[in-house]
CSV table of C-alpha atoms in Angstrom, one decimal:
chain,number,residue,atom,x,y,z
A,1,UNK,CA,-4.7,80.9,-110.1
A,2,UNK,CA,-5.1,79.8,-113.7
A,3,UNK,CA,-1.4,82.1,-114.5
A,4,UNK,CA,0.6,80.4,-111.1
A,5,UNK,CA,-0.9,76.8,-111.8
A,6,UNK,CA,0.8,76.9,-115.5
A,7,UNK,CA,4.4,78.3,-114.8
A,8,UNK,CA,4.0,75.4,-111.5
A,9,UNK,CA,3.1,72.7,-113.5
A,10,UNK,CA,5.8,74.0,-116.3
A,11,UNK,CA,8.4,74.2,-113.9
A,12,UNK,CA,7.7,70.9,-112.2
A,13,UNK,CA,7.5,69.6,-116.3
A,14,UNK,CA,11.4,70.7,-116.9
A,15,UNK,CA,12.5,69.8,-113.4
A,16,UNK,CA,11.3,66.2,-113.7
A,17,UNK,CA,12.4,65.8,-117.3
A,18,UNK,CA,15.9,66.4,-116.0
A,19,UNK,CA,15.1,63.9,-113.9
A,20,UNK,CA,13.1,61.1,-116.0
A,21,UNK,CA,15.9,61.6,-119.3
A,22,UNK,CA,18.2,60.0,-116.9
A,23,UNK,CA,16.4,57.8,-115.3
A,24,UNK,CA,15.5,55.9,-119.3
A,25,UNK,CA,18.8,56.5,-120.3
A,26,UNK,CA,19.8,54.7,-117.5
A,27,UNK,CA,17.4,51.8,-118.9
A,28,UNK,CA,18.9,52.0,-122.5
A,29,UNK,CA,22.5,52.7,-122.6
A,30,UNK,CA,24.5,53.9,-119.3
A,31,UNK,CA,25.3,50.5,-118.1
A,32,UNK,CA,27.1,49.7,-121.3
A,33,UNK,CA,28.8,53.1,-121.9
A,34,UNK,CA,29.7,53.3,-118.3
A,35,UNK,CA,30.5,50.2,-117.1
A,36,UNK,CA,31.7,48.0,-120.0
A,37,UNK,CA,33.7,45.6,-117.7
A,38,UNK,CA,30.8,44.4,-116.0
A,39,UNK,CA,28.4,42.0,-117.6
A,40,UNK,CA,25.3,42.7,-118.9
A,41,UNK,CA,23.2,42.2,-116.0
A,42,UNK,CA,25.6,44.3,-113.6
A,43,UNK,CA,26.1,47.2,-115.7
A,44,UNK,CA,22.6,47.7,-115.3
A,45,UNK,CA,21.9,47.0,-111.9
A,46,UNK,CA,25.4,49.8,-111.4
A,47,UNK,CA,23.6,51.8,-113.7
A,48,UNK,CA,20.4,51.6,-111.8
A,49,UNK,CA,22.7,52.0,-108.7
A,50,UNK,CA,23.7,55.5,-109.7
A,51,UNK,CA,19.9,55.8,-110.6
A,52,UNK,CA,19.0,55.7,-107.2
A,53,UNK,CA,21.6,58.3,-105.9
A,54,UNK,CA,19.3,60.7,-107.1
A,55,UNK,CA,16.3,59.6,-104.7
A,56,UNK,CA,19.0,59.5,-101.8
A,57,UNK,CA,19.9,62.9,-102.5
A,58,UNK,CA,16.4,64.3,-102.7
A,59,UNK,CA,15.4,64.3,-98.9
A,60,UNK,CA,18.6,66.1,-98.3
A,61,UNK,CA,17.5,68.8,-101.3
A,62,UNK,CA,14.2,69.1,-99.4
A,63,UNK,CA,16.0,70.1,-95.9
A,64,UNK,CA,18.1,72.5,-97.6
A,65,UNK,CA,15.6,73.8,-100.1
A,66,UNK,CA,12.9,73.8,-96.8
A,67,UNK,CA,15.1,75.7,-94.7
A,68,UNK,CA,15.1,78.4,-97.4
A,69,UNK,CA,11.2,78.0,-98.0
A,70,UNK,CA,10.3,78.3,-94.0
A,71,UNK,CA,12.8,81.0,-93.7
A,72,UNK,CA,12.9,83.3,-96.3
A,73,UNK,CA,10.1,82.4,-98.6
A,74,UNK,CA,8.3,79.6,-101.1
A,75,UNK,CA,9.3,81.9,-104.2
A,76,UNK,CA,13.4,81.6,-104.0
A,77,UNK,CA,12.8,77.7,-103.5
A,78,UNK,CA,11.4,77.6,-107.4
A,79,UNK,CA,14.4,79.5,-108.4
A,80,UNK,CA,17.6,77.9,-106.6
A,81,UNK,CA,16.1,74.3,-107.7
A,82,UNK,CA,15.6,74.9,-111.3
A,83,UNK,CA,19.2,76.0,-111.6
A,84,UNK,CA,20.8,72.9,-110.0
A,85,UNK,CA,18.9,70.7,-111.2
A,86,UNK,CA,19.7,72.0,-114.9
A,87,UNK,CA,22.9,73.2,-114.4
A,88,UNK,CA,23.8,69.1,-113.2
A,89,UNK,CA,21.8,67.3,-116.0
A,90,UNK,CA,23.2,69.4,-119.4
A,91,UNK,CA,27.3,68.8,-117.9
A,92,UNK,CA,25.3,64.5,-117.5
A,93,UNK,CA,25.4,65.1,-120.9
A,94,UNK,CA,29.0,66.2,-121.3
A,95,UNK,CA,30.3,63.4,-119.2
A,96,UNK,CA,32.9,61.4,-121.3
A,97,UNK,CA,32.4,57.4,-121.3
A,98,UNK,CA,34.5,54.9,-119.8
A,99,UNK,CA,36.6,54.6,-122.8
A,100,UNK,CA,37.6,57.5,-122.6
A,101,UNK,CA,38.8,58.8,-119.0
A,102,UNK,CA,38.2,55.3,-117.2
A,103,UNK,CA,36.8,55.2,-113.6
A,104,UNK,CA,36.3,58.9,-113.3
A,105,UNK,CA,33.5,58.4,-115.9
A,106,UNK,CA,30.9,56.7,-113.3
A,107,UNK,CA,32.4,58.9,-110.5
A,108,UNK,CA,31.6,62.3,-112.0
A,109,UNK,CA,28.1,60.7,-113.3
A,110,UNK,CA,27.0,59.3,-109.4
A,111,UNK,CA,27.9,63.0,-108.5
A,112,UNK,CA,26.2,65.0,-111.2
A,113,UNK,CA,23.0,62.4,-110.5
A,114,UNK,CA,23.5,63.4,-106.5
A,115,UNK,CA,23.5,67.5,-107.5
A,116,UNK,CA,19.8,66.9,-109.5
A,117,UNK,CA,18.5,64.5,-107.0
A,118,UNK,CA,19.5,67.3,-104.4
A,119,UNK,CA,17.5,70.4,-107.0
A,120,UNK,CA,14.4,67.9,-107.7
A,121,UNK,CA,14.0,67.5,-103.7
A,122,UNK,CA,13.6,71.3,-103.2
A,123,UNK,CA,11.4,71.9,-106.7
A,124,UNK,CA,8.1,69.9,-105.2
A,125,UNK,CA,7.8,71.6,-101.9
A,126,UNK,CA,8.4,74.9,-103.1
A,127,UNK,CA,6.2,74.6,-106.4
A,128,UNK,CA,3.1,72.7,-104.6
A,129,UNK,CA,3.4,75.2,-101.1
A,130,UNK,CA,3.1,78.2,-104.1
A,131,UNK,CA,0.1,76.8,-105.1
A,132,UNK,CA,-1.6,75.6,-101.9
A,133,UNK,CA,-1.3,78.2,-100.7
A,134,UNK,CA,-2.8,80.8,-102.7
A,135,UNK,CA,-5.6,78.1,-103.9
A,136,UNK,CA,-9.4,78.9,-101.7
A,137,UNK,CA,-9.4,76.2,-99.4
A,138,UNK,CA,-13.3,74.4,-101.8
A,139,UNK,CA,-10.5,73.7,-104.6
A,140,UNK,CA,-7.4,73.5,-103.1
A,141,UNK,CA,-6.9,69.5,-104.6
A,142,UNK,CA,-7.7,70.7,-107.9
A,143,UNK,CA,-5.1,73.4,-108.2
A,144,UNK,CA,-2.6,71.7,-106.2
A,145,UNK,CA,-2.9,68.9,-108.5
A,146,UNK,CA,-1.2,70.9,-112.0
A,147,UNK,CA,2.3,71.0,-110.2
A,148,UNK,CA,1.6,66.7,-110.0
A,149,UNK,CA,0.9,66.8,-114.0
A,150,UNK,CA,4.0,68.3,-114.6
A,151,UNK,CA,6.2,65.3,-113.3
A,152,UNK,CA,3.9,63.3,-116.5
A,153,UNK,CA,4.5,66.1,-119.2
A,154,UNK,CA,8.2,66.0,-118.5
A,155,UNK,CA,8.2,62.0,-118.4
A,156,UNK,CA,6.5,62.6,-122.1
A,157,UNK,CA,9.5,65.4,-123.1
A,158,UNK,CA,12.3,63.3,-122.1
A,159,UNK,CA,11.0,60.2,-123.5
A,160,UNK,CA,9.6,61.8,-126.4
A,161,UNK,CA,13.0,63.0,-127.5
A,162,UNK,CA,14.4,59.3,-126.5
A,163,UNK,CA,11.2,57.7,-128.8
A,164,UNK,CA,12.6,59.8,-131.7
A,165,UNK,CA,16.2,59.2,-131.4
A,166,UNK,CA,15.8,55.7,-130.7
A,167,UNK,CA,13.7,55.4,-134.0
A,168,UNK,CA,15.8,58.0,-136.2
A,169,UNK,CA,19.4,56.8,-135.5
A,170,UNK,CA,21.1,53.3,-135.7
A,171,UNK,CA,22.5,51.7,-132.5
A,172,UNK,CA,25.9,52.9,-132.8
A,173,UNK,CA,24.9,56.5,-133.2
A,174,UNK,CA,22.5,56.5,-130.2
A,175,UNK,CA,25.1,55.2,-128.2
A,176,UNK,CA,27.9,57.6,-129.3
A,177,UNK,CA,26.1,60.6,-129.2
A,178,UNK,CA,22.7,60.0,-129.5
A,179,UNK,CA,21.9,59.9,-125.8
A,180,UNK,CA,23.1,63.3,-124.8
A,181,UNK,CA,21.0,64.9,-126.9
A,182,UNK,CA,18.1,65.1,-124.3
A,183,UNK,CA,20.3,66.1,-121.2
A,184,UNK,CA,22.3,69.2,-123.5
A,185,UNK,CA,17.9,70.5,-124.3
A,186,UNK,CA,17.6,70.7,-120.5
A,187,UNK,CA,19.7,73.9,-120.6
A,188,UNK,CA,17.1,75.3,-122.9
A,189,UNK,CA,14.1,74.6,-120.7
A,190,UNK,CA,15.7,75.7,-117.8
A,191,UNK,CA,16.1,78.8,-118.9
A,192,UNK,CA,12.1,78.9,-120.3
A,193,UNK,CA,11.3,77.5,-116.9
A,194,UNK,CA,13.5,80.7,-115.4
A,195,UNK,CA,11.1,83.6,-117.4
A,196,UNK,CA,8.4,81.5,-116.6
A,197,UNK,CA,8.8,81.9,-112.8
A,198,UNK,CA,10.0,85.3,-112.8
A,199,UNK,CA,7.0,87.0,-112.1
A,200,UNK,CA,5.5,85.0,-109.8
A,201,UNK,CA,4.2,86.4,-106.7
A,202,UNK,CA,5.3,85.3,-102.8
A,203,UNK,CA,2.6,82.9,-100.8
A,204,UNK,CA,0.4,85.2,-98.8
A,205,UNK,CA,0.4,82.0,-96.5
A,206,UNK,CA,4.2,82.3,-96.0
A,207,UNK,CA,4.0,86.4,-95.3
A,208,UNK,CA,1.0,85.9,-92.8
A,209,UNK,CA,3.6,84.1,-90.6
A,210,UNK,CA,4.4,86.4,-87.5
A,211,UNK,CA,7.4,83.9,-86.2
A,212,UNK,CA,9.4,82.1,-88.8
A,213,UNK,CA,11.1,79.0,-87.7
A,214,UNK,CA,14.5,79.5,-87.1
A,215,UNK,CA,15.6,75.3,-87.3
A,216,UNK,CA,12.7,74.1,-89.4
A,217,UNK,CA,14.3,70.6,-89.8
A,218,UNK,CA,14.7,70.7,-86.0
A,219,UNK,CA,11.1,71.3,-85.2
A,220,UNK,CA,9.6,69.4,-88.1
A,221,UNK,CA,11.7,66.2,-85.6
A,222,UNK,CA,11.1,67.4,-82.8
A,223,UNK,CA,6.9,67.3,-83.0
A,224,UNK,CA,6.1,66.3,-86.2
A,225,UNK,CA,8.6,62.9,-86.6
A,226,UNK,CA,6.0,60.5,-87.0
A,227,UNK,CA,4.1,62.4,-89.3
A,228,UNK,CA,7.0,62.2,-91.2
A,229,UNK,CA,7.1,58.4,-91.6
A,230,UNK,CA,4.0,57.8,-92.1
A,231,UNK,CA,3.6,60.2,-95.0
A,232,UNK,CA,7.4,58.5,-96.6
A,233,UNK,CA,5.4,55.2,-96.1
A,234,UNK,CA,2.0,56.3,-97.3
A,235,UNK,CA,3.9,57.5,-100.5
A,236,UNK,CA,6.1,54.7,-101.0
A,237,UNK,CA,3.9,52.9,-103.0
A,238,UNK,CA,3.4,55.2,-105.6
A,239,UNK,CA,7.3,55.6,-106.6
A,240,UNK,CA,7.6,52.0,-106.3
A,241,UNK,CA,4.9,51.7,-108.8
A,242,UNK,CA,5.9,54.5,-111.4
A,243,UNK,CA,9.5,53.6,-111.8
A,244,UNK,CA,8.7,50.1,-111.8
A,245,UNK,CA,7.0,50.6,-114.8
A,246,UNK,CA,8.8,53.8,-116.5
A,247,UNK,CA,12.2,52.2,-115.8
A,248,UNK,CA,12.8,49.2,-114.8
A,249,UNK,CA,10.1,47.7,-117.3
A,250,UNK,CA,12.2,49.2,-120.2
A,251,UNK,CA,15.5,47.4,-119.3
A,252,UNK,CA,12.9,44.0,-118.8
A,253,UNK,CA,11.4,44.2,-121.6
A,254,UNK,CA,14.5,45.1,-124.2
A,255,UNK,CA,17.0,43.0,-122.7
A,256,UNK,CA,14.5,39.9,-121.5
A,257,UNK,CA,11.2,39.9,-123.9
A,258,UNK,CA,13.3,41.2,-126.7
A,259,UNK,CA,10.6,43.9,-127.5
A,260,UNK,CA,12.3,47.1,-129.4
A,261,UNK,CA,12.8,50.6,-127.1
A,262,UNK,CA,11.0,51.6,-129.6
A,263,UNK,CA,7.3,49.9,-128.8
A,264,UNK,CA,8.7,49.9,-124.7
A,265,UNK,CA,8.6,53.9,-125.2
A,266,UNK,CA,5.7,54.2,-126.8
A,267,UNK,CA,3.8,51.6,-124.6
A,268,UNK,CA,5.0,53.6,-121.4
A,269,UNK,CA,4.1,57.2,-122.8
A,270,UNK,CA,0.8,56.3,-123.5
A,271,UNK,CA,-0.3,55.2,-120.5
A,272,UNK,CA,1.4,58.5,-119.0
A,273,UNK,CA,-1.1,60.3,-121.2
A,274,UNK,CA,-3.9,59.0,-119.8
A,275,UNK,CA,-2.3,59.3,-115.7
A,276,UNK,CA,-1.6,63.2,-116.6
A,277,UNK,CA,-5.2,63.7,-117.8
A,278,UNK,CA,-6.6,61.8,-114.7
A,279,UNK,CA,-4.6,63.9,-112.6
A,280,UNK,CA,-7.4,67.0,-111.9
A,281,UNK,CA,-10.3,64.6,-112.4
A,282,UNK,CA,-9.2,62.9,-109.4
A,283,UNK,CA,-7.8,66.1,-107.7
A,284,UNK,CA,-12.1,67.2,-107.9
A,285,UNK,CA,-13.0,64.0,-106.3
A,286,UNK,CA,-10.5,64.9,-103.2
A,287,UNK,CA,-12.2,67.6,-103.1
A,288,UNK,CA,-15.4,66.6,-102.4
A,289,UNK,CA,-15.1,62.7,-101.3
A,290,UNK,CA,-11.5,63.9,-99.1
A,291,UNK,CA,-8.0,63.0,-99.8
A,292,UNK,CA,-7.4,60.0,-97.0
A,293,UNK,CA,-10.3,58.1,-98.8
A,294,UNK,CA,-8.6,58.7,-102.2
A,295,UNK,CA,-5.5,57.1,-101.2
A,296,UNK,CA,-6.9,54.1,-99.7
A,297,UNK,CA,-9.0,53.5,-102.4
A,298,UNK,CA,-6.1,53.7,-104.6
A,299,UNK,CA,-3.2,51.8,-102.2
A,300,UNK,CA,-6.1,49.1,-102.2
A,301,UNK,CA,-6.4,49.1,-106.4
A,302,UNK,CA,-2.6,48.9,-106.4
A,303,UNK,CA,-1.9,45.7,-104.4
A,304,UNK,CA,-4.7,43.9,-106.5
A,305,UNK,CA,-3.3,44.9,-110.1
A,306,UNK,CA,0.4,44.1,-109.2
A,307,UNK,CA,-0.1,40.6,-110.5
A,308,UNK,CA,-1.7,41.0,-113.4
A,309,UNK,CA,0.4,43.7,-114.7
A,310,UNK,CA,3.6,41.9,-114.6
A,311,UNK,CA,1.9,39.0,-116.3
A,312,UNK,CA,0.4,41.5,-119.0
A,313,UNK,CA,4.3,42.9,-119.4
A,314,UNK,CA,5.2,39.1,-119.7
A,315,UNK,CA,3.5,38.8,-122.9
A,316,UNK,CA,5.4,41.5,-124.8
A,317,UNK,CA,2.2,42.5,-126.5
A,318,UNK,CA,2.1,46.1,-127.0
A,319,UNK,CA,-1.5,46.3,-126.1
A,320,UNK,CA,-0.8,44.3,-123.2
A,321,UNK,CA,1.2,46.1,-121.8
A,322,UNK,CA,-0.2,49.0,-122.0
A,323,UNK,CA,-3.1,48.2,-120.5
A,324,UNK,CA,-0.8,46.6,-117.3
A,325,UNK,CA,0.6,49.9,-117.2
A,326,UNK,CA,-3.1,51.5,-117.5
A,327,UNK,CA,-4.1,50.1,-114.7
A,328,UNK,CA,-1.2,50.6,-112.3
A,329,UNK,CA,-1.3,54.5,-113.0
A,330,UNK,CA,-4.8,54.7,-112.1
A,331,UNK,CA,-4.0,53.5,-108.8
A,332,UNK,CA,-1.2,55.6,-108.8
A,333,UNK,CA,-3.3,58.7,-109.8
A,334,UNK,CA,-5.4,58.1,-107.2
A,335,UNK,CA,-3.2,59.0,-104.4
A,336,UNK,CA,-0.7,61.1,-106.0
A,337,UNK,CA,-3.3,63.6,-107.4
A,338,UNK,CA,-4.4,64.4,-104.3
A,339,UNK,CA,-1.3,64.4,-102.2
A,340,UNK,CA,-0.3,68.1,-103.4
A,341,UNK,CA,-3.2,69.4,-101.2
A,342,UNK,CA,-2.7,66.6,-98.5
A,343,UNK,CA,0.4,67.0,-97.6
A,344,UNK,CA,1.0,70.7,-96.9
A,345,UNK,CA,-2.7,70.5,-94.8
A,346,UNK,CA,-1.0,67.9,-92.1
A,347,UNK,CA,1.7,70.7,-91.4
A,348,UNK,CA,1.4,73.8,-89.9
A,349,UNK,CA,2.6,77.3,-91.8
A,350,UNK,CA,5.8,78.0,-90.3
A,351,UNK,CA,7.1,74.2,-90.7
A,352,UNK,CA,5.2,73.2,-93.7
A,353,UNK,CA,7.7,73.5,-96.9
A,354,UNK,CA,10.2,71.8,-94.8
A,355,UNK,CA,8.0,68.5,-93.6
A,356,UNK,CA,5.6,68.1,-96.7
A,357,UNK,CA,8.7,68.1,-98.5
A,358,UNK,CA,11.1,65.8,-96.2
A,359,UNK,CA,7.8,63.7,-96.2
A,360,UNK,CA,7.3,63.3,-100.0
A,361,UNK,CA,11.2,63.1,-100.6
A,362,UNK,CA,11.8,60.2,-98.3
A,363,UNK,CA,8.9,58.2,-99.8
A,364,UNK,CA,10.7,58.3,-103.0
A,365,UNK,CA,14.1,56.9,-101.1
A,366,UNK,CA,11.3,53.9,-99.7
A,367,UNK,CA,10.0,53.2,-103.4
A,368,UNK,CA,11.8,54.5,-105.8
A,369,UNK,CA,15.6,54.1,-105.5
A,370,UNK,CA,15.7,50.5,-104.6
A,371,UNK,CA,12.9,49.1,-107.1
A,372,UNK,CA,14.5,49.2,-110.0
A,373,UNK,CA,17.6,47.3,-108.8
A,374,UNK,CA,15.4,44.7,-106.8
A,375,UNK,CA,13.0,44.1,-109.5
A,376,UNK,CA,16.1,43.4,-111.7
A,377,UNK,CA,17.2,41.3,-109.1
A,378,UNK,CA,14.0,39.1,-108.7
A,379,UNK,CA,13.3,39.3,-112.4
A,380,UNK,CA,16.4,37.7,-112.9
A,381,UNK,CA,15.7,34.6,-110.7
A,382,UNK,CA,12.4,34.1,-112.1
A,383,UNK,CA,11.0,32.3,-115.7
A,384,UNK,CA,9.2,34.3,-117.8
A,385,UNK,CA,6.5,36.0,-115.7
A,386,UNK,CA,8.7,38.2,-113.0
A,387,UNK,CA,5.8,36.5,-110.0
A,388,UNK,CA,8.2,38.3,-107.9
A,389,UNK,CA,8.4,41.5,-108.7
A,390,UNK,CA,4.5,41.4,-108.4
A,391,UNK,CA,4.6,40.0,-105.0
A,392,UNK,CA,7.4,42.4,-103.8
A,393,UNK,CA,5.4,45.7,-105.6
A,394,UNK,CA,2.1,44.5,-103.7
A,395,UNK,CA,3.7,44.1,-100.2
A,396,UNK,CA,4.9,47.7,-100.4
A,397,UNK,CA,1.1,48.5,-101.9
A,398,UNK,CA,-0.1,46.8,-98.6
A,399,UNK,CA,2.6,48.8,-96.2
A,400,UNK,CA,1.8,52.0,-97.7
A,401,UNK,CA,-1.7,51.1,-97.1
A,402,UNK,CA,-1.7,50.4,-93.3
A,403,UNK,CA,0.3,53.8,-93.3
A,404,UNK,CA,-2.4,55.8,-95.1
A,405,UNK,CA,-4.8,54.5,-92.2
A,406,UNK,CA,-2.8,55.8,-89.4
A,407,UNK,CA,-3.0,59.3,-91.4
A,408,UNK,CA,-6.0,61.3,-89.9
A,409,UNK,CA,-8.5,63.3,-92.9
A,410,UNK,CA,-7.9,67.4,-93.6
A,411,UNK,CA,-10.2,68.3,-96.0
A,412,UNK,CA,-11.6,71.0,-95.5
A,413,UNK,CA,-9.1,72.4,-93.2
A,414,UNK,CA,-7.8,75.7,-94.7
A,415,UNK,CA,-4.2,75.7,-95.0
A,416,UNK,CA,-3.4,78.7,-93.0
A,417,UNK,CA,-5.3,77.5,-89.8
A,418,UNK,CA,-4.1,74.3,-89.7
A,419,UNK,CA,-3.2,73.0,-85.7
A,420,UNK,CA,0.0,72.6,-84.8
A,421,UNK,CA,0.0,68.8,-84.1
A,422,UNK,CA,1.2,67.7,-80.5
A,423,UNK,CA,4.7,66.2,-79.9
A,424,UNK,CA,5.1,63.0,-82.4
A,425,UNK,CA,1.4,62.3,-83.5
A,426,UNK,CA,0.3,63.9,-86.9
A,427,UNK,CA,-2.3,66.8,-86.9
A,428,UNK,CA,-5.8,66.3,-86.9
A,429,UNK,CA,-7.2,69.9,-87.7
């Protein structure tokens, strides 16, 4: 367990740093270098636009990628995603600017950011099933939850690299060339992430399973549709949150407050820290206390901090801030650390990489694609506290909540006996 929760969590590390780099530089520089002709304000918001192509593309990456999982195996899944999703973010890096070829510059960057929003939707089901399922049933939260640090440790590469460029090289050199120079390392962790996985061994879950689903998407619709939605709503929450404060508080706080990217980064990564090493902590508690308290407990610490932390991000005080960001990631970390194990329980074997992943995907299309260009929105209609973005970030804490209480408890259910819920109502063990 110890061996296939590190190359996991390292995989799920690379495969969200291909992910994150774009997501800051998307914060910092894309909106200029991309789309010069728009004003400030809209070349972020387009920039933020081809942001969110990436969640879009994720649900369809989890049908694809789960068709392979339910069908031929969790182990092939780790593979085919860590190439895409590489391959797609080192040619980001090679895209010339605007200046250079004109309108084809944002075209070819919406469709390299669709190709790794189509890799990271199959790298989470297949890198959480893989652990699940060979975890004992008494720990399963705990070493589910090392593939859910790895989306933390790659936030901490990609802006790591973007902390040290930013603070190394002047303006002009960051935005000539500067940038790239996290998207063109990708290629070198892919291939790391590659040897890493190499040796890993198949689930013993997946080769229990005497009839593999031959249409997984169609049966995980057919009988397990509103189990679907509520899990994309239960998660929403937790995207809106984390990109809320990993992106769209960058481009706030730079272009609005005047802070440095500088402080921002290191403001954000700290708090990351702290959410990465929280992650098993809480993982134990699912697995004594369950994983539907958990989340309700943390939906309910969400909606309550929303305020305060966009009036602590208001002050541009570096300690501020980070402690608004503190206490929106331990709300976060409450859910999300437990939601590896979750997840996979409410499906049954034959199904499961397909719906826990459709599931997980399409909360990120509910929170995460849209937030960054709303809260822009509503931040830009506000004074100097963003009261709107608060109010917006707690009604989605409050939605995801309700959904949470429609979700039944699984703990201790062991993954390969799970029931085979009846026609649109979630299972119940």
């Amino acid at each position: 367990m110890p061996r296939l929760a590190a190359a996991s969590l390292a995989g799920t590390a690379i495969e969200f740093y291909d992910f994150f780099a774009y997501g800051t530089a998307a914060a910092l520089v894309l909106g200029r270098l991309f789309f010069p002709t728009f004003s400030p304000m809209a070349g972020t918001l387009a920039a933020f636009g081809t942001f969110g192509v990436g969640f879009l593309a994720r649900p369809l990456g989890s049908v694809l990628f789960g068709h392979i999982g339910d069908r031929h195996g969790r182990r092939p899944v780790l593979v085919g995603s860590l190439l895409l999703t590489g391959a797609s973010t080192v040619a980001v890096g090679c895209v010339p600017v605007y200046g250079s070829i004109g309108l084809a510059a944002p075209v070819l960057l919406l469709l390299l950011r669709f190709l790794q929003g189509l890799g990271l939707g199959g790298e989470w089901g297949g890198a959480v099933l893989l652990t699940a399922e060979h975890a004992p049933a008494g720990r399963r939260a705990l070493w589910s939850s090392f593939p859910q640090v790895g989306p933390a440790v790659g936030f901490l590469l990609a802006n790591g690299v973007m902390l040290a460029l930013s603070a190394t090289l002047s303006d002009a050199q960051f935005a000539q060339w500067g940038w790239r120079v996290p998207f063109w390392a990708a290629g070198v962790l892919a291939v790391a992430g590659l040897w890493l996985r190499s040796s890993l061994a198949e689930s013993p879950r997946f080769l229990e399973i005497d009839d593999h689903a031959r249409m997984p998407l169609a049966e995980v619709v057919r009988h397990h549709w509103r189990l679907v939605l509520l899990t994309a709503g239960a998660l929403a929450v937790g995207y809106a949150v984390f990109y809320t404060v990993t992106t769209w508080s960058l481009a706030y706080a730079t272009e609005r407050l005047g802070v440095s990217r500088t402080v921002m980064l290191t403001c954000v990564m700290a708090a990351v820290v702290v959410k990465g090493a929280l992650t098993p902590l809480m993982a134990l508690l699912g697995d004594r206390f369950g994983r539907r308290p958990l989340c309700l407990a943390g939906c309910t610490a969400t909606a309550l901090w929303m305020f305060p932390m966009v009036a602590l991000l208001a002050t541009g005080a570096p300690l501020l801030m980070f402690l608004g960001f503190l206490g929106a990631f331990i709300g976060f970390v409450m859910m999300f650390a437990v939601i590896a194990a979750y997840l996979p329980e409410l499906y049954e074997p034959r199904v499961r990489c397909t719906g826990a992943a459709v599931g997980y995907n399409l909360g990120g299309v509910l929170g995460g694609a849209l937030t960054p260009i709303v809260a822009t929105a509503l931040a830009e209609h506000s004074g100097r506290v963003p009261w709107g973005v608060g109010a917006y970030l707690t009604g989605i804490a409050l939605f995801s909540l309700a959904c949470f209480a429609l979700l039944p408890e699984t703990r201790p259910v062991p993954v390969a006996r799970a029931v085979e819920p009846a026609a649109g109502r979630p299972a119940t063990g």
